[in-house]
Short mmCIF file of C-alpha atoms in Angstrom, two decimals:
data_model
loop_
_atom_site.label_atom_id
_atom_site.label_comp_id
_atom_site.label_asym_id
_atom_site.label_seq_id
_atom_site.Cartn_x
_atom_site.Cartn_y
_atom_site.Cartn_z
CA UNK A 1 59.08 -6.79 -43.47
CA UNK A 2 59.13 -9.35 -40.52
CA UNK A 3 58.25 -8.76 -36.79
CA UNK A 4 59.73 -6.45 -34.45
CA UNK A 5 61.93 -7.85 -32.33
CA UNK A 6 64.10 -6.38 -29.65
CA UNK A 7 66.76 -4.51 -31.13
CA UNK A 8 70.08 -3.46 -29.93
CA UNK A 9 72.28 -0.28 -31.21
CA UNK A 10 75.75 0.42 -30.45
CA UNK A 11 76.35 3.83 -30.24
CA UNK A 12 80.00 5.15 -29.98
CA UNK A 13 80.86 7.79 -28.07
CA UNK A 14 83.46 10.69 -29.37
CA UNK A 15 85.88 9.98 -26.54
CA UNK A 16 85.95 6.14 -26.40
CA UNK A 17 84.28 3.37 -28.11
CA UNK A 18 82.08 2.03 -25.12
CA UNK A 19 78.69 0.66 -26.42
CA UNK A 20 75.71 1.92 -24.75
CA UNK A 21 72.80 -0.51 -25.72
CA UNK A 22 69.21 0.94 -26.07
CA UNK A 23 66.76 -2.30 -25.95
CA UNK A 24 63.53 -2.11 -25.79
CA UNK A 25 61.45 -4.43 -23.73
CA UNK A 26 57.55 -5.17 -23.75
CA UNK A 27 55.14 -4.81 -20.56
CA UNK A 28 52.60 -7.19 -20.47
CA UNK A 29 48.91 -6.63 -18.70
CA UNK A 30 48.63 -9.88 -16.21
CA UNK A 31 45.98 -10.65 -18.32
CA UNK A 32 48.37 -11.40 -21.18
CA UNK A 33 50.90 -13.52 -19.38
CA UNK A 34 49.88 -16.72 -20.47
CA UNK A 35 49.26 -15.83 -24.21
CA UNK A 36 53.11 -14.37 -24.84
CA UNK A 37 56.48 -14.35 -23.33
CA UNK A 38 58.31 -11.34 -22.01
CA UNK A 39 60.79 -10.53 -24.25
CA UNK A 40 63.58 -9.07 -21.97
CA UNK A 41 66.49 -6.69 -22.73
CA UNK A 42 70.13 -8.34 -22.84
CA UNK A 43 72.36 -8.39 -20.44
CA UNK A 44 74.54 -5.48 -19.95
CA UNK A 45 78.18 -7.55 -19.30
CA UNK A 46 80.74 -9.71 -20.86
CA UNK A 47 78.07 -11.20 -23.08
CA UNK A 48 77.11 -8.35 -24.81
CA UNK A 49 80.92 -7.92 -26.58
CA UNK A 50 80.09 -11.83 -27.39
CA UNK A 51 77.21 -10.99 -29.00
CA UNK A 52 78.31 -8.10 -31.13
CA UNK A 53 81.16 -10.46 -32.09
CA UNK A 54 78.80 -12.69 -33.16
CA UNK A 55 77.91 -10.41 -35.95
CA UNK A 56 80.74 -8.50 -36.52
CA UNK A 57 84.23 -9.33 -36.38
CA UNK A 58 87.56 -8.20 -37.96
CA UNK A 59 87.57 -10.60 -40.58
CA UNK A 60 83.52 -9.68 -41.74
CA UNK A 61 83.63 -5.58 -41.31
CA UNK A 62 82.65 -4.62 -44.85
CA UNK A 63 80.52 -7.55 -45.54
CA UNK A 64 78.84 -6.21 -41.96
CA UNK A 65 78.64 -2.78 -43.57
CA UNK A 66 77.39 -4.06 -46.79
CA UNK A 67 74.52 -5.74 -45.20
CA UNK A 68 73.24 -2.72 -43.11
CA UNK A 69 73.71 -0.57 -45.55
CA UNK A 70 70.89 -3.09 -47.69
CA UNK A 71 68.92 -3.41 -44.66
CA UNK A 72 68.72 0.76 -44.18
CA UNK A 73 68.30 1.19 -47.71
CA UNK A 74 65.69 -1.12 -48.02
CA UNK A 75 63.91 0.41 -45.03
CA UNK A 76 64.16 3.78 -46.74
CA UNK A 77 66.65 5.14 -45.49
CA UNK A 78 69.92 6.71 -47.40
CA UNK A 79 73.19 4.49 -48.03
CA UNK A 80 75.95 5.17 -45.69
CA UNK A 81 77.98 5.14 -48.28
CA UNK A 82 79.34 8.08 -50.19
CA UNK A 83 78.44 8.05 -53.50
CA UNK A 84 81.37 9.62 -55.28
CA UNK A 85 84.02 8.08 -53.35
CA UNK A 86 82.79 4.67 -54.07
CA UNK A 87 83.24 2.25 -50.78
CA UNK A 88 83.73 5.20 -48.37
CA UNK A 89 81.69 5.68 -45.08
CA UNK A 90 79.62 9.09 -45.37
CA UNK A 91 79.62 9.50 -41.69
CA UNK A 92 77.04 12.08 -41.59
CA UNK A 93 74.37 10.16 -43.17
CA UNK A 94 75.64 7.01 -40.66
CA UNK A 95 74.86 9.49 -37.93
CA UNK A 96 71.48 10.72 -39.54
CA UNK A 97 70.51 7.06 -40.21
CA UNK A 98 70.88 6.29 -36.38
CA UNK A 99 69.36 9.54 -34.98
CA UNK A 100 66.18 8.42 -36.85
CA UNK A 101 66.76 4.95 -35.85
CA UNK A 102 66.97 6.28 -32.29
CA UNK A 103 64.09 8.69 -33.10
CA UNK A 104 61.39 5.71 -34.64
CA UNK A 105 62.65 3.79 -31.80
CA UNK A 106 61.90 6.05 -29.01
CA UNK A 107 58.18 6.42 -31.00
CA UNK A 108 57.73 2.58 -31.18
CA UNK A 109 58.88 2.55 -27.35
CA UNK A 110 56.29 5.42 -26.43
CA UNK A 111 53.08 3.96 -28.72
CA UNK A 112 54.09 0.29 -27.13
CA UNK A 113 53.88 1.68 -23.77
CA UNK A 114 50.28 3.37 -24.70
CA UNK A 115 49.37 0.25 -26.11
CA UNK A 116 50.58 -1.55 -23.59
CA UNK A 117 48.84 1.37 -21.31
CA UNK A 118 45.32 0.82 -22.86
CA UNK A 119 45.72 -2.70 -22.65
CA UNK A 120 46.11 -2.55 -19.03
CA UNK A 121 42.66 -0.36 -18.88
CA UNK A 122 40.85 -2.81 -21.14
CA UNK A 123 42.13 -5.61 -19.24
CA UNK A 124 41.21 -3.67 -15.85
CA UNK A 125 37.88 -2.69 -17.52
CA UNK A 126 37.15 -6.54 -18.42
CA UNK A 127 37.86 -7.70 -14.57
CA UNK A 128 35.41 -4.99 -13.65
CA UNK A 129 32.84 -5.79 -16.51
CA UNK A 130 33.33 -9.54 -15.38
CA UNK A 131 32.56 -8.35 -12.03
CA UNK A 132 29.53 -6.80 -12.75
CA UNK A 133 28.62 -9.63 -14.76
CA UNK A 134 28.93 -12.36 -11.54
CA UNK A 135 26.93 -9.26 -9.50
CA UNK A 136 24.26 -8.90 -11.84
CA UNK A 137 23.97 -12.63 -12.23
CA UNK A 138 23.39 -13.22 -8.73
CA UNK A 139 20.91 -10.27 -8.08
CA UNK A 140 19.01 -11.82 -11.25
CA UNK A 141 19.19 -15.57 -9.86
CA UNK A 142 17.79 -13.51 -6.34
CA UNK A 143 15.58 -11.67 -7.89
CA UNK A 144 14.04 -14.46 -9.87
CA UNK A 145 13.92 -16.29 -6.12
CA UNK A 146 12.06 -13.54 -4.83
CA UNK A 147 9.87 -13.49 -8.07
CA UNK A 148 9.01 -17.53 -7.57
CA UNK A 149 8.22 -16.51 -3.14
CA UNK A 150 5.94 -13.50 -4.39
CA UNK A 151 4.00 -15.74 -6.32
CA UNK A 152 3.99 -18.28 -4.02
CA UNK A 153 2.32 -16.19 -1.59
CA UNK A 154 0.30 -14.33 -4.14
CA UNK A 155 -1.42 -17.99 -4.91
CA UNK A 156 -1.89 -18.38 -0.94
CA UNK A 157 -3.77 -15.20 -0.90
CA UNK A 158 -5.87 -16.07 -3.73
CA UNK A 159 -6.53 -19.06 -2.20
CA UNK A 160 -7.27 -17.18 1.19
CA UNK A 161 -9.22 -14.78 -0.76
CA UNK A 162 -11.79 -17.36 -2.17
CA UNK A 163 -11.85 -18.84 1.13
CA UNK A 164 -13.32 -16.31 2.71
CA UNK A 165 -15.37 -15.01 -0.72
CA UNK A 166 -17.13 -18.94 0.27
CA UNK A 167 -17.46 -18.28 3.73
CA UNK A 168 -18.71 -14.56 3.44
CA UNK A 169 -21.25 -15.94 1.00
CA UNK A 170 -22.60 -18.62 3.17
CA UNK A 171 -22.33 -15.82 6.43
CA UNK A 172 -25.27 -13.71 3.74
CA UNK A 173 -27.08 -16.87 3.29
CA UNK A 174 -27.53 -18.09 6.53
CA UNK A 175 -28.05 -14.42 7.53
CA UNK A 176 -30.55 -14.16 4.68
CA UNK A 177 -32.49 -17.30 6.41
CA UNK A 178 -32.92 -15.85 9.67
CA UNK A 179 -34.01 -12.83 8.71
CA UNK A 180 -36.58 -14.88 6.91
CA UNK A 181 -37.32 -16.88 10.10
CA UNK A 182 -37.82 -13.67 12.34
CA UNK A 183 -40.04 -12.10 10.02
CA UNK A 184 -42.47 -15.62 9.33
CA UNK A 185 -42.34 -15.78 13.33
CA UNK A 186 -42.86 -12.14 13.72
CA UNK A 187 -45.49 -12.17 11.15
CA UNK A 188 -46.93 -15.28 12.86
CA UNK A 189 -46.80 -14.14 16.36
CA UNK A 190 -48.68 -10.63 15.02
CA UNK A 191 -51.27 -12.78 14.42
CA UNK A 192 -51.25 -15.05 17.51
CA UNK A 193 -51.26 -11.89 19.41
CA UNK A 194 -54.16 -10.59 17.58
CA UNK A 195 -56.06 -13.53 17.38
CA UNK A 196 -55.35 -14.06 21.51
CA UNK A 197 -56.39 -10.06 21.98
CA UNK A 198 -60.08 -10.62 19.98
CA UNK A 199 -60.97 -13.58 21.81
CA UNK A 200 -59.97 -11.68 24.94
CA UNK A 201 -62.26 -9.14 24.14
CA UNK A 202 -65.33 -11.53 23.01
CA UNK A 203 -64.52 -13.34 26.69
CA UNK A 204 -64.54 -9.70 28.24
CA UNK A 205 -67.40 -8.85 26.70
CA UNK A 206 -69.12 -12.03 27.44
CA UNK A 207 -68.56 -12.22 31.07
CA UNK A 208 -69.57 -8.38 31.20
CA UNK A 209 -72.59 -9.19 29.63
CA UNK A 210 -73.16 -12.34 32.21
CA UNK A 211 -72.80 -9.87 35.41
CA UNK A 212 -74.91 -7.03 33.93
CA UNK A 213 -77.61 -10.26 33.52
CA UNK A 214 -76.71 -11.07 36.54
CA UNK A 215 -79.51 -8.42 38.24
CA UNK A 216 -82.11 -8.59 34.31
CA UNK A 217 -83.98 -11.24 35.02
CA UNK A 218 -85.69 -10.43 31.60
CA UNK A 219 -82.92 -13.19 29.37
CA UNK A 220 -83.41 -16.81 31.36
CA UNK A 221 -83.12 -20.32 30.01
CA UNK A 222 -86.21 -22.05 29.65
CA UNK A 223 -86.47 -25.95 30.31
CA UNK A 224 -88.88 -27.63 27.86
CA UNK A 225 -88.38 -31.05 28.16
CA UNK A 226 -87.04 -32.91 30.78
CA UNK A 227 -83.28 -33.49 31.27
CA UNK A 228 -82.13 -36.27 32.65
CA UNK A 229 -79.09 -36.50 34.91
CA UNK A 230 -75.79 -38.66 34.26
CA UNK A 231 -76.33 -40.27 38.18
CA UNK A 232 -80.28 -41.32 37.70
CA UNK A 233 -80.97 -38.62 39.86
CA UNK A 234 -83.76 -36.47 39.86
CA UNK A 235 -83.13 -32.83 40.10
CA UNK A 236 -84.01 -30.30 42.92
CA UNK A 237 -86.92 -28.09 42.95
CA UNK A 238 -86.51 -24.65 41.27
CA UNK A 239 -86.09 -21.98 44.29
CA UNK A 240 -84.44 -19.09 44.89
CA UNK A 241 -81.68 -21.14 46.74
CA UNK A 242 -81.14 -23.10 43.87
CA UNK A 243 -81.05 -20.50 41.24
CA UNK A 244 -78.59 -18.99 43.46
CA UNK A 245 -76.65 -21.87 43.85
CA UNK A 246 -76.44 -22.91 39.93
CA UNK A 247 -75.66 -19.25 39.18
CA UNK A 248 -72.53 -19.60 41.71
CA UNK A 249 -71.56 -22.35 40.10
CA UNK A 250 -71.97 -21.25 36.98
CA UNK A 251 -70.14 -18.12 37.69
CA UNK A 252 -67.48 -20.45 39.19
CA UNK A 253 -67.42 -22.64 35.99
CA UNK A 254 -66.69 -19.53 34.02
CA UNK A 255 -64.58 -18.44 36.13
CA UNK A 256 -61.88 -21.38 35.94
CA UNK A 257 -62.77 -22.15 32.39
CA UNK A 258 -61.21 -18.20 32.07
CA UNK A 259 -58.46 -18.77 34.70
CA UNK A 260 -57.77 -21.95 32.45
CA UNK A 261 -57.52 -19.85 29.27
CA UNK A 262 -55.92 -17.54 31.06
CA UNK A 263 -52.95 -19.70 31.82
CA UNK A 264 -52.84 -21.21 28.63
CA UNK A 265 -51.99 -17.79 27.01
CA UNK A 266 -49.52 -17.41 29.74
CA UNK A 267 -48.15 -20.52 28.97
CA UNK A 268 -48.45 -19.37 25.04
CA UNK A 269 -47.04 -15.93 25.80
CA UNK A 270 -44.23 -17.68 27.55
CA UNK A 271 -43.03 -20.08 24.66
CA UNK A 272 -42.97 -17.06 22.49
CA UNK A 273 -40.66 -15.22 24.68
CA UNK A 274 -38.16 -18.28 24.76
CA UNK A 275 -38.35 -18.42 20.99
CA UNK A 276 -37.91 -14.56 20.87
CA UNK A 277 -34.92 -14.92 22.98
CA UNK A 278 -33.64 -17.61 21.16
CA UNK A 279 -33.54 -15.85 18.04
CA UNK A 280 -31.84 -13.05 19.38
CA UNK A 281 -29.30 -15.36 21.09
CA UNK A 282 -28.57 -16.69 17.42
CA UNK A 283 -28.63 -13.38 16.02
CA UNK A 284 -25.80 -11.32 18.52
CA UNK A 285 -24.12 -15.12 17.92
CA UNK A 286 -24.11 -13.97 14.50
CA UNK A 287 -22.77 -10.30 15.24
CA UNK A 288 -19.61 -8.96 16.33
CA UNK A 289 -19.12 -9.03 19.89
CA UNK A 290 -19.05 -4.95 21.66
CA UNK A 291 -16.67 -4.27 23.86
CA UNK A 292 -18.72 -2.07 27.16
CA UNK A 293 -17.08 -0.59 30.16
CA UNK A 294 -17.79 -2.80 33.26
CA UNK A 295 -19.97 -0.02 35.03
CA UNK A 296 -22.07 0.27 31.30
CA UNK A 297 -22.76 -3.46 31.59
CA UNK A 298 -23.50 -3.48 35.20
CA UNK A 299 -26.09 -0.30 34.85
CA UNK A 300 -27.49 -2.40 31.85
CA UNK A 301 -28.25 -5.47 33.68
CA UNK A 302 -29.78 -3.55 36.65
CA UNK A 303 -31.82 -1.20 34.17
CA UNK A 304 -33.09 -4.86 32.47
CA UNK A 305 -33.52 -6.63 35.94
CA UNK A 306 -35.54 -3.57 36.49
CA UNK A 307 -37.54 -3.73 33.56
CA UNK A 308 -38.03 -7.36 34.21
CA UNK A 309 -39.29 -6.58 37.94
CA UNK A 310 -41.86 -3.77 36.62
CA UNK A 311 -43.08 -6.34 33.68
CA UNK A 312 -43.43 -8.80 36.61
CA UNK A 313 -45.42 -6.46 38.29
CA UNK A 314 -47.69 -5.24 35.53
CA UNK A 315 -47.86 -8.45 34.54
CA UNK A 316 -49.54 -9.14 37.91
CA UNK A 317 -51.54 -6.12 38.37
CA UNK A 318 -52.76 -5.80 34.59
CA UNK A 319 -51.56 -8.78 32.45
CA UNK A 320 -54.30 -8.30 29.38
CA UNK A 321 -53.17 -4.79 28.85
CA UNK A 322 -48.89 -5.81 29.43
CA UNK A 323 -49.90 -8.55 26.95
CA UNK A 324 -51.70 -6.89 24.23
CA UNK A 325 -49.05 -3.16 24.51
CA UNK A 326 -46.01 -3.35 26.00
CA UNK A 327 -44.85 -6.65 25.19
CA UNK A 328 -45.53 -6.27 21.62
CA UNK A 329 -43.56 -2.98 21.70
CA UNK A 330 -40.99 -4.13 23.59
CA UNK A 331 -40.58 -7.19 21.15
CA UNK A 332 -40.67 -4.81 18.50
CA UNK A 333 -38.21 -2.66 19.83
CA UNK A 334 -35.45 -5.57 20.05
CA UNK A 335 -36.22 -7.13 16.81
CA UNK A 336 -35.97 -3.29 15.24
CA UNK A 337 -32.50 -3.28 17.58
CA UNK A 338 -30.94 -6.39 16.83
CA UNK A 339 -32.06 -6.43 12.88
CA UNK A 340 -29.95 -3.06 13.18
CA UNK A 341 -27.15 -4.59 14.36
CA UNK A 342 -27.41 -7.54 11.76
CA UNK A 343 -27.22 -5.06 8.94
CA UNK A 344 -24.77 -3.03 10.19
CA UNK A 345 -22.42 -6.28 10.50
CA UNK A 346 -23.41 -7.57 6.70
CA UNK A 347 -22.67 -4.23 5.55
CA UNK A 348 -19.63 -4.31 7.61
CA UNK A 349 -18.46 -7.51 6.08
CA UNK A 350 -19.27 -6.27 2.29
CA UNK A 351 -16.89 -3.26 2.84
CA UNK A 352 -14.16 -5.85 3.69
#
């Protein structure tokens, strides 16, 4: 049948024969603008009598007539003619034919305008889908920028995370080693000590046993051949002076021979001490430092300057006994202390 275009009806009205055009026109979604052209109504003035002249004059009435009565009839609808008077007008099926023309026009005018109306909301919907669109887009380009910084620092941790896997490791190790070294030089000095305490004892006992001689006469060193002296010299007669004499020196002899040996497990007992200090210098190195209250620290190093002072002093009054009791349990004492402190800071470093 062709496209729809705009259409104009005259209708007459009974009192005079004004034309009232009914044109329809199209609204277009912005959207649509550039793919068709507005189709607007025509003008209502002078050049609307033009154009109905243009299809209609005096001279072409019936062959006007003729072709809308073809058009109507081939649209469906029934000929304006009357069909027992030949070439007469029926005027009431001209005035049916144009109230249904009026009626499918005011239907095509109301389901243009809903499409017209729904095109609108698809064309809003699309501006709002395209806005989405550009939001999600750039919450997806963030989101994968975020994704690359997570991982980013996810690898730095890792890397952290070995780091100090490596350094913990090597923390057990070298803790592992001087644990080793206390013991061997705990084990070591156990034995010193020991060793030191028995020939103590053996020198005790021997220089007892000299002064309970000293008055049983019965035990004396015979000379059976003579003994010559280093200087050519002959020796003096065996008196009571003499006797005296050689056992004061003899006494005197043993006497710095044990004050010798004396000082020698000073010095001994000494070098221990440093080493024992040492190690526990390395070992709080090695341990978390503890945070004490200024008065705690203060009453500690009087209550140790104290115990140094009395260890002075029994060292002076009874150094044998301080050497053989207290200092071992006093060296035991610490290493029990500070090997409680090591494990508490491995174990410490596991649970991180």
């Amino acid at each position: 049948m062709g496209d729809w275009k705009t259409i104009t009806v005259p209708v007459l009205s009974a009192d005079s024969k004004n034309i009232l055009p009914y044109t329809s026109e199209r609204k277009l979604s912005p959207t649509s603008m550039n793919s068709q052209v507005l189709r607007l109504p025509l003008p209502l003035s002078q050049n609307m009598h033009s154009f109905f002249s243009a299809f209609c004059t005096e001279d072409n009435i019936e062959q006007s007539i003729s072709y809308i009565d073809r058009e109507l009839t081939t649209l469906g609808f029934p000929s304006i003619y009357a069909e027992s008077k030949g070439k007469e007008l029926n005027i009431v099926s001209i005035i049916n034919c144009i109230n249904e023309l009026l009626v499918l026009q005011h239907k095509s005018l109301r389901a243009q305008e809903e499409v017209e109306m729904q095109h609108l909301k698809l064309g809003s919907d699309m501006d709002h889908l395209q806005n989405c669109y550009a939001k999600l887009k750039e919450q997806l380009e963030l989101s994968k920028r975020e994704i690359v910084g997570l991982q980013e620092r996810d690898r730095q941790l890792q890397s952290k995370n070995r780091n100090l896997h490596q350094l913990l490791k090597n923390e057990k190790d070298e803790v592992q080693k001087l644990q080793n070294i206390i013991s061997s030089r705990a084990t070591q000095y156990n034995h010193d000590m020991k060793r030191k305490e028995r020939e103590y004892n053996k020198l005790k006992e021997r220089l007892h046993q000299l002064v309970m001689n000293k008055k049983d006469k019965k035990i004396t060193m015979e000379v059976l051949n003579y003994v010559g002296r280093a200087d050519g010299k002959r020796g003096a007669w065996r008196t009571d002076k003499t006797e005296a004499r050689n056992e004061e020196e003899m006494y005197k002899i043993l006497l710095s021979d044990y004050e010798q040996r004396q000082k020698q497990l000073l010095l001994e007992n000494a070098e221990l001490k440093k080493v024992l200090q040492q190690m526990k210098k390395d070992i709080i190195s090695l341990l978390p430092p503890q945070k004490q209250k200024p008065k705690e620290r203060s009453e500690d190093g009087l209550v140790l300057s104290d115990q140094e002072e009395d260890i002075g002093e029994l060292n002076k009054e009874n150094m044998w006994e301080l050497s053989c009791e207290t200092v071992r349990e006093q060296l035991t004492n610490s290493i029990r202390k500070q090997w409680r402190m090591l494990k508490n800071h491995v174990e410490k470093l596991d649970n991180q």
